[in-house]
């Protein structure tokens, strides 16, 4: 780790929290649905949660890449993080379309996730890659719940979530193929309990 690495991490963290990015939404031609005010508010809450989840994903990958031991593992983490930037932009754009804002808690969750990611990376590459798979498994389940909860007429949000789900599932599979250690189900359940704190707070705040 050198000064250039730290400057790069700082720059990317500011870009993540500021919402800098070019959103190439996966739903460019999907018309806006005829949503009631409660449906619009619910869709906005779900997309706010998804946006914060992507902020956390950026921080986790940054922390893990910073402490990765092998260059190929670091490159794989950075490649996955680059795809997550698209997800972040899609969610931010959708929030704008729904006249909603990101969570004010995003900086707090970014900092906490970065520290967790750095700690996972420091435990070794196999553990770090296993943590990627365990995290992505949680994200896929979370997105499945959102697909079930989104208003029926909100095809634009649904298209974004479906594309995100496919990418997250692929990241998890790739992490195991790269040598990640499979986490016990008990550990994943504990991760689910922790993630509920994020989802329940950022839905409204």
PDB file of C-alpha atoms in Angstrom:
ATOM      1  CA  UNK A   1       0.000   0.000   0.000  1.00  0.00           C
ATOM      2  CA  UNK A   2       1.426   3.422  -0.938  1.00  0.00           C
ATOM      3  CA  UNK A   3       0.336   7.049  -1.021  1.00  0.00           C
ATOM      4  CA  UNK A   4      -0.977   6.741  -4.586  1.00  0.00           C
ATOM      5  CA  UNK A   5      -3.218   3.848  -3.539  1.00  0.00           C
ATOM      6  CA  UNK A   6      -4.631   5.874  -0.658  1.00  0.00           C
ATOM      7  CA  UNK A   7      -5.238   8.906  -2.883  1.00  0.00           C
ATOM      8  CA  UNK A   8      -7.052   6.670  -5.370  1.00  0.00           C
ATOM      9  CA  UNK A   9      -9.249   5.223  -2.625  1.00  0.00           C
ATOM     10  CA  UNK A  10     -10.065   8.710  -1.327  1.00  0.00           C
ATOM     11  CA  UNK A  11     -10.928   9.959  -4.815  1.00  0.00           C
ATOM     12  CA  UNK A  12     -13.191   7.006  -5.559  1.00  0.00           C
ATOM     13  CA  UNK A  13     -14.923   7.310  -2.191  1.00  0.00           C
ATOM     14  CA  UNK A  14     -15.778  10.946  -2.898  1.00  0.00           C
ATOM     15  CA  UNK A  15     -17.102  10.013  -6.338  1.00  0.00           C
ATOM     16  CA  UNK A  16     -19.236   7.247  -4.865  1.00  0.00           C
ATOM     17  CA  UNK A  17     -20.806   9.465  -2.223  1.00  0.00           C
ATOM     18  CA  UNK A  18     -21.251  12.379  -4.637  1.00  0.00           C
ATOM     19  CA  UNK A  19     -22.989  10.180  -7.195  1.00  0.00           C
ATOM     20  CA  UNK A  20     -20.501  10.882  -9.980  1.00  0.00           C
ATOM     21  CA  UNK A  21     -21.087   8.545 -12.910  1.00  0.00           C
ATOM     22  CA  UNK A  22     -22.708   8.137 -16.287  1.00  0.00           C
ATOM     23  CA  UNK A  23     -25.896   6.095 -15.857  1.00  0.00           C
ATOM     24  CA  UNK A  24     -26.466   3.826 -18.853  1.00  0.00           C
ATOM     25  CA  UNK A  25     -29.758   2.592 -17.464  1.00  0.00           C
ATOM     26  CA  UNK A  26     -30.830  -0.921 -18.489  1.00  0.00           C
ATOM     27  CA  UNK A  27     -34.348   0.458 -18.936  1.00  0.00           C
ATOM     28  CA  UNK A  28     -33.936   3.280 -21.492  1.00  0.00           C
ATOM     29  CA  UNK A  29     -37.058   2.436 -23.476  1.00  0.00           C
ATOM     30  CA  UNK A  30     -39.262   1.244 -20.612  1.00  0.00           C
ATOM     31  CA  UNK A  31     -42.084   3.762 -20.088  1.00  0.00           C
ATOM     32  CA  UNK A  32     -42.782   5.271 -16.693  1.00  0.00           C
ATOM     33  CA  UNK A  33     -45.632   3.441 -14.980  1.00  0.00           C
ATOM     34  CA  UNK A  34     -48.799   5.066 -13.688  1.00  0.00           C
ATOM     35  CA  UNK A  35     -47.932   4.888  -9.983  1.00  0.00           C
ATOM     36  CA  UNK A  36     -50.055   6.145  -7.111  1.00  0.00           C
ATOM     37  CA  UNK A  37     -48.367   8.366  -4.533  1.00  0.00           C
ATOM     38  CA  UNK A  38     -48.000   5.488  -2.021  1.00  0.00           C
ATOM     39  CA  UNK A  39     -46.585   3.204  -4.748  1.00  0.00           C
ATOM     40  CA  UNK A  40     -44.115   5.879  -5.829  1.00  0.00           C
ATOM     41  CA  UNK A  41     -43.020   6.408  -2.230  1.00  0.00           C
ATOM     42  CA  UNK A  42     -42.578   2.662  -1.711  1.00  0.00           C
ATOM     43  CA  UNK A  43     -40.581   2.268  -4.934  1.00  0.00           C
ATOM     44  CA  UNK A  44     -38.396   5.207  -3.915  1.00  0.00           C
ATOM     45  CA  UNK A  45     -37.760   3.631  -0.505  1.00  0.00           C
ATOM     46  CA  UNK A  46     -36.717   0.352  -2.088  1.00  0.00           C
ATOM     47  CA  UNK A  47     -34.435   2.055  -4.603  1.00  0.00           C
ATOM     48  CA  UNK A  48     -32.924   4.152  -1.795  1.00  0.00           C
ATOM     49  CA  UNK A  49     -32.055   0.917   0.006  1.00  0.00           C
ATOM     50  CA  UNK A  50     -30.560  -0.472  -3.206  1.00  0.00           C
ATOM     51  CA  UNK A  51     -28.534   2.699  -3.716  1.00  0.00           C
ATOM     52  CA  UNK A  52     -27.092   2.468  -0.198  1.00  0.00           C
ATOM     53  CA  UNK A  53     -26.356  -1.201  -0.832  1.00  0.00           C
ATOM     54  CA  UNK A  54     -24.286  -0.211  -3.852  1.00  0.00           C
ATOM     55  CA  UNK A  55     -22.479   2.446  -1.805  1.00  0.00           C
ATOM     56  CA  UNK A  56     -21.615  -0.309   0.675  1.00  0.00           C
ATOM     57  CA  UNK A  57     -20.499  -2.611  -2.149  1.00  0.00           C
ATOM     58  CA  UNK A  58     -18.085   0.024  -3.446  1.00  0.00           C
ATOM     59  CA  UNK A  59     -16.636   0.470   0.023  1.00  0.00           C
ATOM     60  CA  UNK A  60     -16.291  -3.272   0.633  1.00  0.00           C
ATOM     61  CA  UNK A  61     -14.490  -3.836  -2.668  1.00  0.00           C
ATOM     62  CA  UNK A  62     -12.217  -0.836  -2.090  1.00  0.00           C
ATOM     63  CA  UNK A  63     -11.265  -2.087   1.363  1.00  0.00           C
ATOM     64  CA  UNK A  64     -10.698  -5.641   0.159  1.00  0.00           C
ATOM     65  CA  UNK A  65      -8.636  -4.545  -2.850  1.00  0.00           C
ATOM     66  CA  UNK A  66      -6.473  -2.347  -0.635  1.00  0.00           C
ATOM     67  CA  UNK A  67      -5.486  -5.283   1.605  1.00  0.00           C
ATOM     68  CA  UNK A  68      -5.496  -8.078  -1.014  1.00  0.00           C
ATOM     69  CA  UNK A  69      -2.289 -10.075  -1.098  1.00  0.00           C
ATOM     70  CA  UNK A  70      -2.229 -11.316  -4.691  1.00  0.00           C
ATOM     71  CA  UNK A  71      -2.334  -8.985  -7.669  1.00  0.00           C
ATOM     72  CA  UNK A  72      -4.858 -11.097  -9.565  1.00  0.00           C
ATOM     73  CA  UNK A  73      -7.253 -11.007  -6.603  1.00  0.00           C
ATOM     74  CA  UNK A  74      -6.904  -7.238  -6.381  1.00  0.00           C
ATOM     75  CA  UNK A  75      -7.635  -6.927 -10.100  1.00  0.00           C
ATOM     76  CA  UNK A  76     -10.720  -9.157  -9.809  1.00  0.00           C
ATOM     77  CA  UNK A  77     -12.048  -7.050  -6.941  1.00  0.00           C
ATOM     78  CA  UNK A  78     -11.423  -3.830  -8.840  1.00  0.00           C
ATOM     79  CA  UNK A  79     -13.165  -5.234 -11.921  1.00  0.00           C
ATOM     80  CA  UNK A  80     -16.237  -6.175  -9.886  1.00  0.00           C
ATOM     81  CA  UNK A  81     -16.203  -2.733  -8.260  1.00  0.00           C
ATOM     82  CA  UNK A  82     -16.242  -1.102 -11.705  1.00  0.00           C
ATOM     83  CA  UNK A  83     -19.452  -2.961 -12.555  1.00  0.00           C
ATOM     84  CA  UNK A  84     -20.950  -1.883  -9.245  1.00  0.00           C
ATOM     85  CA  UNK A  85     -20.379   1.744 -10.305  1.00  0.00           C
ATOM     86  CA  UNK A  86     -22.998   1.185 -13.015  1.00  0.00           C
ATOM     87  CA  UNK A  87     -25.447  -0.127 -10.413  1.00  0.00           C
ATOM     88  CA  UNK A  88     -24.834   2.921  -8.270  1.00  0.00           C
ATOM     89  CA  UNK A  89     -25.556   5.239 -11.189  1.00  0.00           C
ATOM     90  CA  UNK A  90     -28.707   3.336 -12.187  1.00  0.00           C
ATOM     91  CA  UNK A  91     -30.120   3.569  -8.667  1.00  0.00           C
ATOM     92  CA  UNK A  92     -29.237   7.255  -8.386  1.00  0.00           C
ATOM     93  CA  UNK A  93     -30.927   8.017 -11.697  1.00  0.00           C
ATOM     94  CA  UNK A  94     -34.028   6.107 -10.687  1.00  0.00           C
ATOM     95  CA  UNK A  95     -34.215   8.000  -7.404  1.00  0.00           C
ATOM     96  CA  UNK A  96     -34.093  11.243  -9.382  1.00  0.00           C
ATOM     97  CA  UNK A  97     -36.925  10.011 -11.597  1.00  0.00           C
ATOM     98  CA  UNK A  98     -38.989   9.197  -8.515  1.00  0.00           C
ATOM     99  CA  UNK A  99     -38.275  12.664  -7.037  1.00  0.00           C
ATOM    100  CA  UNK A 100     -36.429  11.048  -4.142  1.00  0.00           C
ATOM    101  CA  UNK A 101     -32.956  11.432  -2.624  1.00  0.00           C
ATOM    102  CA  UNK A 102     -30.265   9.012  -1.466  1.00  0.00           C
ATOM    103  CA  UNK A 103     -29.969   8.176   2.209  1.00  0.00           C
ATOM    104  CA  UNK A 104     -28.273  10.744   4.435  1.00  0.00           C
ATOM    105  CA  UNK A 105     -26.623   7.779   6.169  1.00  0.00           C
ATOM    106  CA  UNK A 106     -24.583   6.795   3.092  1.00  0.00           C
ATOM    107  CA  UNK A 107     -21.266   8.260   4.395  1.00  0.00           C
ATOM    108  CA  UNK A 108     -21.630   6.325   7.649  1.00  0.00           C
ATOM    109  CA  UNK A 109     -22.368   3.053   5.884  1.00  0.00           C
ATOM    110  CA  UNK A 110     -19.516   3.663   3.427  1.00  0.00           C
ATOM    111  CA  UNK A 111     -16.993   4.110   6.236  1.00  0.00           C
ATOM    112  CA  UNK A 112     -18.204   1.042   8.125  1.00  0.00           C
ATOM    113  CA  UNK A 113     -18.211  -1.114   4.981  1.00  0.00           C
ATOM    114  CA  UNK A 114     -14.719   0.011   3.996  1.00  0.00           C
ATOM    115  CA  UNK A 115     -13.361  -1.069   7.366  1.00  0.00           C
ATOM    116  CA  UNK A 116     -15.127  -4.436   7.124  1.00  0.00           C
ATOM    117  CA  UNK A 117     -13.769  -4.955   3.612  1.00  0.00           C
ATOM    118  CA  UNK A 118     -10.228  -4.070   4.653  1.00  0.00           C
ATOM    119  CA  UNK A 119     -10.457  -6.474   7.599  1.00  0.00           C
ATOM    120  CA  UNK A 120     -11.742  -9.273   5.348  1.00  0.00           C
ATOM    121  CA  UNK A 121      -8.894  -8.694   2.933  1.00  0.00           C
ATOM    122  CA  UNK A 122      -6.356  -8.727   5.748  1.00  0.00           C
ATOM    123  CA  UNK A 123      -7.508 -12.227   6.729  1.00  0.00           C
ATOM    124  CA  UNK A 124      -6.267 -13.586   3.412  1.00  0.00           C
ATOM    125  CA  UNK A 125      -7.417 -13.825  -0.174  1.00  0.00           C
ATOM    126  CA  UNK A 126      -9.465 -17.006   0.264  1.00  0.00           C
ATOM    127  CA  UNK A 127     -11.425 -15.492   3.129  1.00  0.00           C
ATOM    128  CA  UNK A 128     -11.802 -12.216   1.244  1.00  0.00           C
ATOM    129  CA  UNK A 129     -13.165 -13.933  -1.867  1.00  0.00           C
ATOM    130  CA  UNK A 130     -15.431 -16.073   0.299  1.00  0.00           C
ATOM    131  CA  UNK A 131     -16.723 -12.882   1.883  1.00  0.00           C
ATOM    132  CA  UNK A 132     -17.552 -11.589  -1.608  1.00  0.00           C
ATOM    133  CA  UNK A 133     -19.612 -14.706  -2.328  1.00  0.00           C
ATOM    134  CA  UNK A 134     -21.374 -14.560   1.047  1.00  0.00           C
ATOM    135  CA  UNK A 135     -22.171 -10.871   0.577  1.00  0.00           C
ATOM    136  CA  UNK A 136     -23.435 -11.336  -2.965  1.00  0.00           C
ATOM    137  CA  UNK A 137     -25.600 -14.246  -1.808  1.00  0.00           C
ATOM    138  CA  UNK A 138     -27.226 -11.875   0.681  1.00  0.00           C
ATOM    139  CA  UNK A 139     -27.655  -9.206  -1.992  1.00  0.00           C
ATOM    140  CA  UNK A 140     -29.344 -11.631  -4.407  1.00  0.00           C
ATOM    141  CA  UNK A 141     -31.838 -12.662  -1.730  1.00  0.00           C
ATOM    142  CA  UNK A 142     -32.440  -9.028  -0.886  1.00  0.00           C
ATOM    143  CA  UNK A 143     -33.057  -8.126  -4.539  1.00  0.00           C
ATOM    144  CA  UNK A 144     -35.450 -11.060  -4.891  1.00  0.00           C
ATOM    145  CA  UNK A 145     -37.505  -9.568  -2.076  1.00  0.00           C
ATOM    146  CA  UNK A 146     -37.519  -6.197  -3.781  1.00  0.00           C
ATOM    147  CA  UNK A 147     -38.662  -7.717  -7.061  1.00  0.00           C
ATOM    148  CA  UNK A 148     -41.591  -9.195  -5.180  1.00  0.00           C
ATOM    149  CA  UNK A 149     -42.390  -5.898  -3.436  1.00  0.00           C
ATOM    150  CA  UNK A 150     -42.027  -3.376  -6.268  1.00  0.00           C
ATOM    151  CA  UNK A 151     -45.329  -2.002  -7.588  1.00  0.00           C
ATOM    152  CA  UNK A 152     -46.619  -4.023 -10.536  1.00  0.00           C
ATOM    153  CA  UNK A 153     -46.553  -0.969 -12.815  1.00  0.00           C
ATOM    154  CA  UNK A 154     -43.000   0.069 -11.957  1.00  0.00           C
ATOM    155  CA  UNK A 155     -41.294  -1.653 -14.876  1.00  0.00           C
ATOM    156  CA  UNK A 156     -38.373   0.797 -14.890  1.00  0.00           C
ATOM    157  CA  UNK A 157     -37.277  -0.020 -11.343  1.00  0.00           C
ATOM    158  CA  UNK A 158     -37.874  -3.709 -11.975  1.00  0.00           C
ATOM    159  CA  UNK A 159     -35.593  -3.727 -15.056  1.00  0.00           C
ATOM    160  CA  UNK A 160     -32.797  -2.137 -13.036  1.00  0.00           C
ATOM    161  CA  UNK A 161     -33.132  -4.555 -10.126  1.00  0.00           C
ATOM    162  CA  UNK A 162     -33.223  -7.581 -12.437  1.00  0.00           C
ATOM    163  CA  UNK A 163     -30.011  -6.490 -14.178  1.00  0.00           C
ATOM    164  CA  UNK A 164     -28.332  -5.839 -10.839  1.00  0.00           C
ATOM    165  CA  UNK A 165     -29.380  -9.264  -9.571  1.00  0.00           C
ATOM    166  CA  UNK A 166     -27.792 -11.013 -12.556  1.00  0.00           C
ATOM    167  CA  UNK A 167     -24.500  -9.149 -12.055  1.00  0.00           C
ATOM    168  CA  UNK A 168     -24.403  -9.791  -8.301  1.00  0.00           C
ATOM    169  CA  UNK A 169     -25.021 -13.512  -8.754  1.00  0.00           C
ATOM    170  CA  UNK A 170     -22.183 -13.668 -11.287  1.00  0.00           C
ATOM    171  CA  UNK A 171     -19.809 -11.867  -8.914  1.00  0.00           C
ATOM    172  CA  UNK A 172     -20.503 -14.461  -6.236  1.00  0.00           C
ATOM    173  CA  UNK A 173     -19.892 -17.380  -8.582  1.00  0.00           C
ATOM    174  CA  UNK A 174     -16.670 -15.815  -9.877  1.00  0.00           C
ATOM    175  CA  UNK A 175     -15.394 -15.294  -6.329  1.00  0.00           C
ATOM    176  CA  UNK A 176     -15.769 -18.997  -5.507  1.00  0.00           C
ATOM    177  CA  UNK A 177     -14.162 -20.008  -8.799  1.00  0.00           C
ATOM    178  CA  UNK A 178     -11.198 -17.767  -7.955  1.00  0.00           C
ATOM    179  CA  UNK A 179     -10.614 -19.763  -4.775  1.00  0.00           C
ATOM    180  CA  UNK A 180     -12.988 -18.222  -2.267  1.00  0.00           C
ATOM    181  CA  UNK A 181     -13.856 -20.172   0.871  1.00  0.00           C
ATOM    182  CA  UNK A 182     -17.548 -21.019   1.297  1.00  0.00           C
ATOM    183  CA  UNK A 183     -18.892 -19.437   4.480  1.00  0.00           C
ATOM    184  CA  UNK A 184     -21.091 -21.520   6.830  1.00  0.00           C
ATOM    185  CA  UNK A 185     -24.819 -20.818   6.683  1.00  0.00           C
ATOM    186  CA  UNK A 186     -24.721 -19.566  10.278  1.00  0.00           C
ATOM    187  CA  UNK A 187     -22.288 -16.822   9.287  1.00  0.00           C
ATOM    188  CA  UNK A 188     -24.517 -15.830   6.384  1.00  0.00           C
ATOM    189  CA  UNK A 189     -27.506 -15.639   8.714  1.00  0.00           C
ATOM    190  CA  UNK A 190     -25.554 -13.315  10.997  1.00  0.00           C
ATOM    191  CA  UNK A 191     -24.715 -11.158   7.980  1.00  0.00           C
ATOM    192  CA  UNK A 192     -28.421 -11.038   7.134  1.00  0.00           C
ATOM    193  CA  UNK A 193     -29.230  -9.762  10.614  1.00  0.00           C
ATOM    194  CA  UNK A 194     -26.637  -6.998  10.291  1.00  0.00           C
ATOM    195  CA  UNK A 195     -27.849  -6.013   6.812  1.00  0.00           C
ATOM    196  CA  UNK A 196     -31.362  -5.477   8.172  1.00  0.00           C
ATOM    197  CA  UNK A 197     -30.051  -2.477  10.076  1.00  0.00           C
ATOM    198  CA  UNK A 198     -29.102  -0.881   6.768  1.00  0.00           C
ATOM    199  CA  UNK A 199     -32.319  -1.774   4.966  1.00  0.00           C
ATOM    200  CA  UNK A 200     -34.661  -0.698   7.746  1.00  0.00           C
ATOM    201  CA  UNK A 201     -32.968   2.659   8.302  1.00  0.00           C
ATOM    202  CA  UNK A 202     -32.242   3.733   4.729  1.00  0.00           C
ATOM    203  CA  UNK A 203     -35.754   2.923   3.472  1.00  0.00           C
ATOM    204  CA  UNK A 204     -36.930   6.165   5.092  1.00  0.00           C
ATOM    205  CA  UNK A 205     -33.849   8.172   5.987  1.00  0.00           C
TER     206      UNK A 205
END
